[in-house]
Amino acid sequence: MAIGDTPTVTPGRRIEHDVRAQIENGNLHIGERLPSEAELSAQYGVGRNTVREALRALAGQGLLEIKVGKRGGTFVTRPSAEKISGSLRLALSLMAGTEVSVANLVQIREILEIPAAEIAALQRTEEELAALRATLFDPYHVDPDRVFGCTGGFHLAILRATHNPLLPIVASPVFQVLEERFLRDRAPQRVWLDVDRDHREIVDCLERHDQAGAREAMRAHLRAARQQYYQDMAES
Amino acid sequence: MAIGDTPTVTPGRRIEHDVRAQIENGNLHIGERLPSEAELSAQYGVGRNTVREALRALAGQGLLEIKVGKRGGTFVTRPSAEKISGSLRLALSLMAGTEVSVANLVQIREILEIPAAEIAALQRTEEELAALRATLFDPYHVDPDRVFGCTGGFHLAILRATHNPLLPIVASPVFQVLEERFLRDRAPQRVWLDVDRDHREIVDCLERHDQAGAREAMRAHLRAARQQYYQDMAES
DNA sequence: ATCGATTTGTGCGTATGTATC
DNA sequence: TGATACATACGCACAAATCGA
């Protein structure tokens, strides 16, 4: 242990930080099992409650998985994509309106999703194209809940079709926060006509592997969405 | 257990999920104080340790802040930018090599940092320009540790100069994971000559608000970095 | 500045549920 | 079926931090 460590850190915090550091520097690798609570409490010279709380905090971050039973125990794991994405979505949702403006969110969305469309036009498989078509909807018979799910599914399908797992992880929370805060079901039908037209145009571009077309179609689509967000803000 | 019963969810998990849901749907606001542990344990009909572990799990995610003392207690907070960025960095680091390839990381980096340079060229203040210049180094007197910090500082300064707080949050973890895994101090001096030249060219573009120049200079810089990563991988 | 009230931090013992053998 | 090992849950007691009178 390094000298001059923070003097007044509670044992619980210290254990949490210590285990986290061991995961980070590879001392503990994925799938490895930690000593039992009793062993840890003996090693650190603290009670089992203290150990348990430290392990809980790390489990909340998705770094540990706790299983019961004789062959159970606490195991090192990596946060799932869903866990990361969910944490990011909640964090962005809580930041939106104070530290982070709608313009910030829109800008990130355009930075990520416009290249994503271009990459997807190159990488998409037939299966992904079919999944994308399944998200198209009939703008003349709008069930608000269904349309909301379709638009989310459309953009997620594009991100997935890039074959880069990081793009859905970082881009979908941004998209979800924007869609949650706006036009959940407040948008007039005219908007859905435009959205549907844009979606179909993008799908057409992906079908013929038209990278430049997909990029520009997505750019136009997101520009329209941006205008809708701003109009929605002005009204409320 | 009777047939059709909901699977047994432990009280601790239930409390954790319940509090998280209340934060998410706005029932609990930022800065609001939760009831004391004793009150919560009475409300939920569980022991105080159970409550503490649930709160610890949420505190580990940066959603709660726990303070001791008479006016202390458990307060709802939003995860700090550092917390989010740190969690993302560790998660990416653990995923790198299995679910996520180096090519995936490089692609995200280019998607984010090339537009960032273009935006920074428009938005940068004199102070940010000065901070950027402070990260330049002398490639002929390379102290590996210092150069490593400088390159990180350079890219972070660009991201900050965009005036979009989300860009540092999502882009810096990607950058850090790549730099950690490669050329920490294995790079030959020739590389640092090129890096220094690229950095100075980008700074020059930002100085004269040359958006297209900054974008293309960053593109070239990241292309060179990509080649270095791949060469580094081939050698090891 | 001391004292007391409030709240979290910690230790320990015990009983129970559950998965594995 | 029973034994074993481990997590789960609870309750209590005391320590430490903090604030206010």
Coordinates of C-alpha atoms (C1' of nucleotides) in Angstrom, one line a residue:
Chain A
M1 CA 0.0 0.0 0.0
A2 CA 1.2 3.4 -0.9
I3 CA 2.3 5.9 1.8
G4 CA 0.2 8.9 2.6
D5 CA -3.1 7.3 1.8
T6 CA -6.1 9.3 2.8
P7 CA -6.3 9.2 6.5
T8 CA -10.0 9.2 7.3
V9 CA -11.5 6.8 4.8
T10 CA -14.0 4.3 6.3
P11 CA -13.0 0.7 6.1
G12 CA -16.0 0.0 3.9
R13 CA -14.9 2.5 1.3
R14 CA -11.4 1.2 1.4
I15 CA -12.5 -2.4 0.7
E16 CA -14.7 -1.2 -2.2
H17 CA -11.9 0.8 -3.7
D18 CA -9.4 -2.0 -3.1
V19 CA -11.5 -4.7 -4.8
R20 CA -12.3 -2.3 -7.7
A21 CA -8.6 -1.5 -8.1
Q22 CA -7.8 -5.2 -8.2
I23 CA -10.4 -5.7 -10.9
E24 CA -9.0 -2.8 -12.9
N25 CA -5.4 -3.8 -12.8
G26 CA -6.1 -7.4 -13.7
N27 CA -5.2 -8.9 -10.3
L28 CA -8.8 -10.2 -10.3
H29 CA -9.9 -11.4 -13.7
I30 CA -13.3 -12.0 -15.1
G31 CA -15.1 -15.0 -13.7
E32 CA -12.8 -15.4 -10.8
R33 CA -14.3 -16.0 -7.4
L34 CA -13.5 -13.8 -4.5
P35 CA -12.9 -15.3 -1.0
S36 CA -16.0 -15.8 1.1
E37 CA -17.3 -13.0 3.2
A38 CA -15.9 -14.6 6.3
E39 CA -12.4 -14.8 4.8
L40 CA -12.5 -11.2 3.5
S41 CA -13.7 -9.9 6.9
A42 CA -10.8 -11.8 8.5
Q43 CA -8.3 -10.5 5.9
Y44 CA -9.4 -6.9 6.3
G45 CA -10.0 -7.1 10.0
V46 CA -13.6 -5.8 9.7
G47 CA -17.0 -7.3 10.3
R48 CA -18.9 -9.2 7.7
N49 CA -21.5 -6.4 7.3
T50 CA -18.8 -4.0 6.2
V51 CA -17.6 -6.5 3.6
R52 CA -21.1 -7.2 2.4
E53 CA -21.8 -3.5 1.9
A54 CA -18.6 -3.0 -0.1
L55 CA -19.4 -6.0 -2.3
R56 CA -23.0 -4.7 -2.8
A57 CA -21.7 -1.4 -4.0
L58 CA -19.6 -3.1 -6.6
A59 CA -22.4 -5.4 -7.6
G60 CA -24.6 -2.3 -8.2
Q61 CA -22.0 -1.2 -10.7
G62 CA -22.2 -4.6 -12.4
L63 CA -18.7 -5.6 -11.5
L64 CA -19.6 -8.4 -9.2
E65 CA -22.2 -11.1 -9.4
I66 CA -23.4 -12.8 -6.2
K67 CA -24.7 -16.3 -6.3
V68 CA -26.1 -18.4 -3.5
G69 CA -25.6 -22.0 -2.8
K70 CA -22.6 -24.2 -1.9
R71 CA -20.8 -23.4 -5.2
G72 CA -21.9 -19.8 -5.0
G73 CA -20.1 -16.8 -3.8
T74 CA -19.1 -13.5 -5.4
F75 CA -17.7 -13.6 -8.9
V76 CA -16.0 -10.9 -10.9
T77 CA -18.0 -10.1 -14.0
R78 CA -18.0 -7.4 -16.6
P79 CA -20.9 -5.0 -16.8
S80 CA -23.4 -6.1 -19.5
A81 CA -24.1 -3.8 -22.5
E82 CA -27.6 -3.4 -21.1
K83 CA -26.3 -2.4 -17.7
I84 CA -23.9 0.2 -19.1
S85 CA -26.5 1.6 -21.5
G86 CA -29.1 1.7 -18.7
S87 CA -26.8 3.6 -16.3
L88 CA -25.9 6.0 -19.1
R89 CA -29.5 6.6 -19.9
L90 CA -30.5 7.3 -16.4
A91 CA -27.5 9.6 -15.8
L92 CA -28.2 11.6 -19.0
S93 CA -31.8 11.8 -18.0
L94 CA -30.9 13.3 -14.7
M95 CA -28.4 15.7 -16.2
A96 CA -30.7 16.9 -18.9
G97 CA -31.9 20.4 -18.3
T98 CA -29.1 21.4 -16.0
E99 CA -25.6 20.5 -16.9
V100 CA -26.7 19.2 -20.3
S101 CA -28.9 21.0 -22.7
V102 CA -31.1 19.6 -25.3
A103 CA -28.8 21.1 -27.9
N104 CA -25.9 19.1 -26.4
L105 CA -28.0 15.9 -26.7
V106 CA -29.0 16.6 -30.2
Q107 CA -25.5 17.3 -31.3
I108 CA -24.2 14.0 -29.9
R109 CA -27.0 12.2 -31.5
E110 CA -26.1 13.7 -34.9
I111 CA -22.4 13.0 -34.4
L112 CA -23.1 9.3 -33.7
E113 CA -26.1 8.4 -35.8
I114 CA -25.1 10.0 -39.1
P115 CA -21.9 8.0 -39.4
A116 CA -23.8 5.0 -38.1
A117 CA -26.2 5.1 -41.0
E118 CA -23.2 5.4 -43.4
I119 CA -21.5 2.4 -41.8
A120 CA -24.7 0.4 -41.6
A121 CA -25.2 0.9 -45.4
L122 CA -21.9 -0.9 -45.9
Q123 CA -22.2 -3.6 -43.2
R124 CA -25.9 -4.6 -43.0
T125 CA -26.9 -8.2 -43.6
E126 CA -30.2 -9.3 -45.1
E127 CA -31.4 -10.3 -41.6
E128 CA -30.7 -6.8 -40.3
L129 CA -32.4 -5.3 -43.2
A130 CA -35.5 -7.4 -42.5
A131 CA -35.4 -6.3 -38.8
L132 CA -35.2 -2.7 -40.0
R133 CA -38.2 -3.1 -42.2
A134 CA -40.1 -4.6 -39.3
T135 CA -39.9 -1.3 -37.5
L136 CA -41.7 0.6 -40.3
F137 CA -45.2 1.6 -39.4
D138 CA -48.4 2.9 -41.1
P139 CA -48.5 6.6 -40.4
Y140 CA -52.2 6.7 -41.3
H141 CA -53.2 4.4 -38.5
V142 CA -51.1 5.7 -35.6
D143 CA -51.2 3.9 -32.3
P144 CA -49.0 6.3 -30.3
D145 CA -47.5 3.5 -28.2
R146 CA -46.7 1.4 -31.1
V147 CA -45.2 4.3 -33.1
F148 CA -43.0 5.3 -30.2
G149 CA -41.6 1.8 -30.0
C150 CA -41.1 1.6 -33.8
T151 CA -39.1 4.8 -34.0
G152 CA -36.9 3.5 -31.1
G153 CA -36.6 0.2 -32.8
F154 CA -35.7 1.8 -36.1
H155 CA -32.8 3.8 -34.7
L156 CA -31.5 0.8 -32.6
A157 CA -31.6 -1.4 -35.6
I158 CA -29.5 1.0 -37.6
L159 CA -27.0 1.1 -34.8
R160 CA -26.9 -2.6 -34.5
A161 CA -26.4 -3.0 -38.3
T162 CA -23.1 -1.2 -38.0
H163 CA -21.7 -4.3 -36.3
N164 CA -20.0 -2.1 -33.8
P165 CA -21.4 -3.1 -30.4
L166 CA -20.2 0.3 -28.9
L167 CA -22.5 2.3 -31.1
P168 CA -25.8 1.0 -29.6
I169 CA -24.3 1.2 -26.1
V170 CA -23.5 4.9 -26.3
A171 CA -26.0 6.2 -28.9
S172 CA -29.2 4.6 -27.8
P173 CA -29.3 6.3 -24.3
V174 CA -28.9 9.7 -26.0
F175 CA -31.8 8.8 -28.3
Q176 CA -34.0 7.5 -25.6
V177 CA -33.6 10.5 -23.4
L178 CA -34.5 12.8 -26.2
E179 CA -37.6 10.8 -27.2
E180 CA -38.7 10.5 -23.5
R181 CA -38.6 14.2 -22.9
F182 CA -40.3 15.1 -26.2
L183 CA -43.0 14.0 -28.5
R184 CA -43.7 10.9 -26.5
D185 CA -47.3 11.1 -27.8
R186 CA -47.6 14.9 -28.2
A187 CA -46.6 15.0 -31.8
P188 CA -49.3 15.7 -34.4
Q189 CA -49.9 13.1 -37.1
R190 CA -48.2 15.3 -39.8
V191 CA -44.9 14.6 -38.0
W192 CA -45.3 10.9 -38.2
L193 CA -45.9 11.2 -42.0
D194 CA -42.5 12.8 -42.4
V195 CA -40.9 10.4 -40.0
D196 CA -42.2 7.4 -41.9
R197 CA -41.1 8.9 -45.2
D198 CA -37.6 9.5 -43.9
H199 CA -37.3 6.0 -42.4
R200 CA -38.3 4.4 -45.6
E201 CA -35.8 6.5 -47.6
I202 CA -33.0 5.4 -45.2
V203 CA -34.0 1.8 -45.5
D204 CA -33.9 2.1 -49.3
C205 CA -30.4 3.5 -49.1
L206 CA -29.2 0.7 -46.8
E207 CA -30.8 -1.9 -49.2
R208 CA -28.7 -0.7 -52.1
H209 CA -25.6 -0.2 -49.9
D210 CA -25.7 3.6 -50.7
Q211 CA -23.4 5.0 -48.0
A212 CA -23.6 8.6 -49.0
G213 CA -27.3 8.4 -49.5
A214 CA -27.9 6.9 -46.1
R215 CA -25.7 9.4 -44.5
E216 CA -27.4 12.4 -46.0
A217 CA -30.9 10.9 -45.5
M218 CA -30.1 10.4 -41.8
R219 CA -28.7 13.9 -41.6
A220 CA -32.0 15.3 -43.0
H221 CA -34.0 13.1 -40.8
L222 CA -32.2 14.2 -37.6
R223 CA -32.4 17.8 -38.7
A224 CA -36.2 17.5 -38.9
A225 CA -36.2 15.8 -35.5
R226 CA -34.2 18.6 -34.1
Q227 CA -36.7 21.2 -35.4
Q228 CA -39.4 19.2 -33.8
Y229 CA -37.7 19.1 -30.4
Y230 CA -37.1 22.9 -30.5
Q231 CA -40.7 23.6 -31.5
D232 CA -41.9 21.3 -28.7
M233 CA -39.8 23.2 -26.2
A234 CA -41.1 26.5 -27.4
E235 CA -44.7 25.4 -26.9
S236 CA -44.2 24.3 -23.3
Chain B
M1 CA -44.1 -21.6 -3.5
A2 CA -47.5 -21.8 -5.2
I3 CA -47.7 -22.2 -8.9
G4 CA -47.7 -18.9 -10.7
D5 CA -46.2 -17.0 -7.9
T6 CA -43.7 -14.3 -8.9
P7 CA -40.2 -15.6 -8.5
T8 CA -38.8 -14.8 -5.1
V9 CA -37.1 -11.5 -5.2
T10 CA -35.1 -10.7 -2.1
P11 CA -36.2 -7.7 -0.1
G12 CA -32.9 -6.1 -0.6
R13 CA -33.3 -6.2 -4.4
R14 CA -36.8 -5.0 -4.1
I15 CA -35.8 -1.9 -2.1
E16 CA -33.0 -1.1 -4.5
H17 CA -35.2 -1.4 -7.5
D18 CA -38.0 0.6 -5.8
V19 CA -35.8 3.5 -4.9
R20 CA -34.2 3.5 -8.3
A21 CA -37.6 3.6 -9.9
Q22 CA -38.6 6.5 -7.8
I23 CA -35.5 8.4 -8.8
E24 CA -36.2 7.6 -12.4
N25 CA -39.8 8.7 -12.5
G26 CA -39.2 11.9 -10.6
N27 CA -40.9 10.8 -7.4
L28 CA -37.6 11.5 -5.7
H29 CA -35.9 14.7 -6.8
I30 CA -32.2 15.5 -6.9
G31 CA -31.0 16.7 -3.5
E32 CA -34.0 15.2 -1.7
R33 CA -33.4 13.4 1.5
L34 CA -34.6 9.9 2.0
P35 CA -36.0 8.7 5.3
S36 CA -33.4 7.5 7.8
E37 CA -32.3 3.9 7.6
A38 CA -34.3 3.1 10.7
E39 CA -37.4 4.6 9.2
L40 CA -36.9 2.7 5.9
S41 CA -36.3 -0.5 7.7
A42 CA -39.6 0.0 9.5
Q43 CA -41.5 1.0 6.3
Y44 CA -40.3 -2.0 4.3
G45 CA -40.5 -4.3 7.3
V46 CA -36.9 -5.5 6.9
G47 CA -33.8 -5.2 9.0
R48 CA -31.6 -2.1 8.9
N49 CA -28.7 -4.0 7.3
T50 CA -30.9 -4.9 4.4
V51 CA -31.8 -1.3 3.8
R52 CA -28.1 -0.3 4.1
E53 CA -27.1 -2.8 1.4
A54 CA -29.7 -1.6 -1.0
L55 CA -28.7 2.0 -0.5
R56 CA -25.0 1.1 -0.8
A57 CA -25.7 -0.5 -4.2
L58 CA -27.3 2.7 -5.4
A59 CA -24.6 4.8 -3.9
G60 CA -22.1 2.7 -5.9
Q61 CA -23.9 3.8 -9.0
G62 CA -23.6 7.4 -8.0
L63 CA -27.3 7.9 -7.5
L64 CA -27.2 8.4 -3.7
E65 CA -24.8 10.3 -1.4
I66 CA -24.7 9.2 2.2
K67 CA -23.6 11.6 4.9
V68 CA -23.2 10.9 8.6
G69 CA -24.2 13.2 11.4
K70 CA -27.2 14.8 12.8
R71 CA -28.1 16.7 9.6
G72 CA -26.8 13.8 7.5
G73 CA -28.7 11.0 5.8
T74 CA -29.2 9.6 2.3
F75 CA -29.6 12.2 -0.4
V76 CA -30.5 11.7 -4.1
T77 CA -27.8 12.9 -6.4
R78 CA -27.0 12.7 -10.1
P79 CA -23.9 10.8 -11.1
S80 CA -21.0 13.2 -11.7
A81 CA -19.4 13.4 -15.1
E82 CA -16.3 11.8 -13.6
K83 CA -18.3 9.0 -12.2
I84 CA -20.0 8.2 -15.5
S85 CA -16.8 8.5 -17.4
G86 CA -14.9 6.3 -15.0
S87 CA -17.6 3.6 -15.1
L88 CA -17.6 3.7 -18.8
R89 CA -13.8 3.5 -19.0
L90 CA -13.6 0.5 -16.7
A91 CA -16.5 -1.2 -18.6
L92 CA -14.8 -0.7 -21.9
S93 CA -11.5 -1.8 -20.6
L94 CA -13.1 -5.1 -19.4
M95 CA -14.9 -5.6 -22.7
A96 CA -11.9 -4.9 -24.9
G97 CA -10.6 -8.0 -26.4
T98 CA -13.7 -10.1 -26.2
E99 CA -17.1 -8.4 -27.0
V100 CA -15.4 -5.3 -28.3
S101 CA -12.4 -5.2 -30.7
V102 CA -9.8 -2.6 -31.1
A103 CA -11.3 -1.8 -34.4
N104 CA -14.6 -1.0 -32.7
L105 CA -12.9 1.3 -30.3
V106 CA -10.9 3.0 -33.0
Q107 CA -14.0 3.5 -35.1
I108 CA -15.9 5.2 -32.2
R109 CA -12.9 7.3 -31.5
E110 CA -12.9 8.6 -35.0
I111 CA -16.6 9.1 -35.1
L112 CA -16.4 11.3 -32.0
E113 CA -13.1 13.1 -32.1
I114 CA -13.1 14.2 -35.8
P115 CA -16.4 16.2 -35.4
A116 CA -15.1 17.3 -32.0
A117 CA -12.1 19.0 -33.6
E118 CA -14.4 20.7 -36.1
I119 CA -16.7 22.0 -33.4
A120 CA -13.9 23.1 -31.1
A121 CA -12.4 25.1 -34.0
L122 CA -15.6 27.1 -33.9
Q123 CA -16.3 27.3 -30.2
R124 CA -12.8 27.5 -28.5
T125 CA -12.1 30.4 -26.3
E126 CA -8.7 32.0 -25.7
E127 CA -8.4 30.2 -22.4
E128 CA -9.1 26.8 -23.9
L129 CA -6.6 27.6 -26.6
A130 CA -4.0 28.3 -23.9
A131 CA -4.9 25.1 -22.1
L132 CA -4.5 23.2 -25.3
R133 CA -1.0 24.8 -25.9
A134 CA 0.0 23.7 -22.4
T135 CA -0.4 20.1 -23.4
L136 CA 2.2 20.4 -26.2
F137 CA 5.5 18.7 -25.4
D138 CA 9.1 18.6 -26.7
P139 CA 9.4 15.4 -28.6
Y140 CA 13.2 15.5 -28.4
H141 CA 13.2 15.3 -24.6
V142 CA 10.7 12.6 -24.0
D143 CA 9.8 11.7 -20.5
P144 CA 7.4 8.8 -21.2
D145 CA 5.1 9.5 -18.2
R146 CA 4.9 13.2 -19.1
V147 CA 4.2 12.6 -22.8
F148 CA 1.5 10.1 -21.9
G149 CA -0.2 12.7 -19.8
C150 CA 0.2 15.3 -22.5
T151 CA -1.4 13.3 -25.2
G152 CA -4.4 12.5 -22.9
G153 CA -4.6 16.2 -21.9
F154 CA -4.5 17.3 -25.6
H155 CA -7.4 15.2 -26.6
L156 CA -9.4 16.0 -23.5
A157 CA -8.8 19.7 -24.1
I158 CA -10.2 19.4 -27.6
L159 CA -13.2 17.7 -26.3
R160 CA -13.8 20.3 -23.6
A161 CA -13.4 23.1 -26.1
T162 CA -16.5 21.9 -28.0
H163 CA -18.5 23.3 -25.1
N164 CA -20.6 20.1 -25.1
P165 CA -20.1 18.3 -21.8
L166 CA -21.3 15.0 -23.2
L167 CA -18.3 14.8 -25.6
P168 CA -15.7 14.5 -22.9
I169 CA -17.9 12.1 -21.0
V170 CA -18.3 9.6 -23.8
A171 CA -15.2 10.1 -25.8
S172 CA -12.5 10.2 -23.2
P173 CA -13.1 6.7 -21.9
V174 CA -12.6 5.4 -25.4
F175 CA -9.4 7.3 -25.8
Q176 CA -8.1 6.2 -22.5
V177 CA -8.7 2.5 -23.0
L178 CA -6.9 2.6 -26.3
E179 CA -3.9 4.5 -24.9
E180 CA -3.7 2.2 -21.9
R181 CA -3.6 -0.9 -23.9
F182 CA -1.1 0.4 -26.4
L183 CA 1.9 2.5 -26.6
R184 CA 1.8 3.4 -22.9
D185 CA 5.6 3.7 -23.1
R186 CA 6.4 1.2 -25.8
A187 CA 6.3 3.7 -28.7
P188 CA 9.6 4.6 -30.3
Q189 CA 10.6 8.3 -30.4
R190 CA 9.8 8.6 -34.1
V191 CA 6.1 8.2 -33.2
W192 CA 6.2 11.1 -30.8
L193 CA 7.8 13.3 -33.4
D194 CA 4.7 12.7 -35.6
V195 CA 2.3 13.1 -32.8
D196 CA 3.8 16.4 -31.8
R197 CA 3.6 17.7 -35.3
D198 CA 0.0 16.6 -35.7
H199 CA -1.0 18.2 -32.4
R200 CA 0.6 21.5 -33.3
E201 CA -1.1 21.5 -36.7
I202 CA -4.5 21.0 -35.0
V203 CA -3.8 23.7 -32.5
D204 CA -3.0 26.1 -35.4
C205 CA -6.3 25.2 -37.1
L206 CA -8.2 25.9 -33.9
E207 CA -6.4 29.2 -33.4
R208 CA -7.6 30.5 -36.8
H209 CA -11.1 29.0 -36.4
D210 CA -10.4 26.7 -39.4
Q211 CA -13.1 24.1 -39.0
A212 CA -12.4 22.1 -42.2
G213 CA -8.7 22.2 -41.5
A214 CA -9.1 21.0 -37.9
R215 CA -11.4 18.2 -39.0
E216 CA -9.0 16.9 -41.6
A217 CA -5.9 17.3 -39.4
M218 CA -7.6 15.3 -36.7
R219 CA -8.6 12.7 -39.2
A220 CA -5.1 12.3 -40.4
H221 CA -3.8 12.2 -36.8
L222 CA -6.2 9.5 -35.8
R223 CA -5.4 7.5 -38.9
A224 CA -1.8 7.6 -37.9
A225 CA -2.7 6.5 -34.4
R226 CA -4.8 3.6 -35.8
Q227 CA -1.8 2.4 -37.8
Q228 CA 0.3 2.6 -34.7
Y229 CA -2.2 0.5 -32.7
Y230 CA -2.4 -2.2 -35.4
Q231 CA 1.4 -2.3 -35.7
D232 CA 1.6 -2.6 -32.0
M233 CA -0.9 -5.5 -32.0
A234 CA 1.0 -7.3 -34.7
E235 CA 4.2 -7.1 -32.8
S236 CA 2.8 -8.6 -29.6
Chain C
dA1 C1' -16.9 24.9 24.5
dT2 C1' -19.6 21.2 26.4
dC3 C1' -23.4 18.4 26.0
dG4 C1' -27.0 16.0 23.8
dA5 C1' -29.7 14.5 19.8
dT6 C1' -29.6 12.3 15.4
dT7 C1' -27.8 9.5 11.9
dT8 C1' -24.6 6.6 9.8
dG9 C1' -20.6 3.1 10.5
dT10 C1' -19.3 -1.1 12.4
dG11 C1' -19.1 -5.7 14.9
dC12 C1' -21.2 -9.8 16.5
dG13 C1' -24.4 -13.4 17.2
dT14 C1' -28.1 -16.1 15.5
dA15 C1' -31.6 -18.1 12.6
dT16 C1' -33.2 -19.2 8.0
dG17 C1' -33.2 -20.2 3.1
dT18 C1' -31.1 -22.5 -0.7
dA19 C1' -28.0 -24.8 -3.8
dT20 C1' -24.7 -28.6 -4.2
dC21 C1' -23.0 -32.9 -3.1
Chain D
dT1 C1' -32.5 -38.0 2.1
dG2 C1' -29.3 -35.8 4.7
dA3 C1' -25.1 -33.0 5.3
dT4 C1' -22.6 -29.1 4.1
dA5 C1' -21.4 -24.5 2.7
dC6 C1' -22.8 -20.2 1.8
dA7 C1' -25.7 -16.2 1.3
dT8 C1' -29.7 -13.9 3.4
dA9 C1' -32.0 -11.6 7.0
dC10 C1' -32.6 -9.8 11.5
dG11 C1' -31.6 -7.5 15.9
dC12 C1' -28.9 -5.4 19.1
dA13 C1' -25.1 -2.7 20.8
dC14 C1' -21.7 0.5 20.5
dA15 C1' -18.6 3.8 18.0
dA16 C1' -18.0 7.9 15.2
dA17 C1' -19.5 11.9 13.0
dT18 C1' -22.2 16.0 12.9
dC19 C1' -25.1 19.7 14.2
dG20 C1' -27.5 22.7 17.3
dA21 C1' -28.6 24.5 21.8

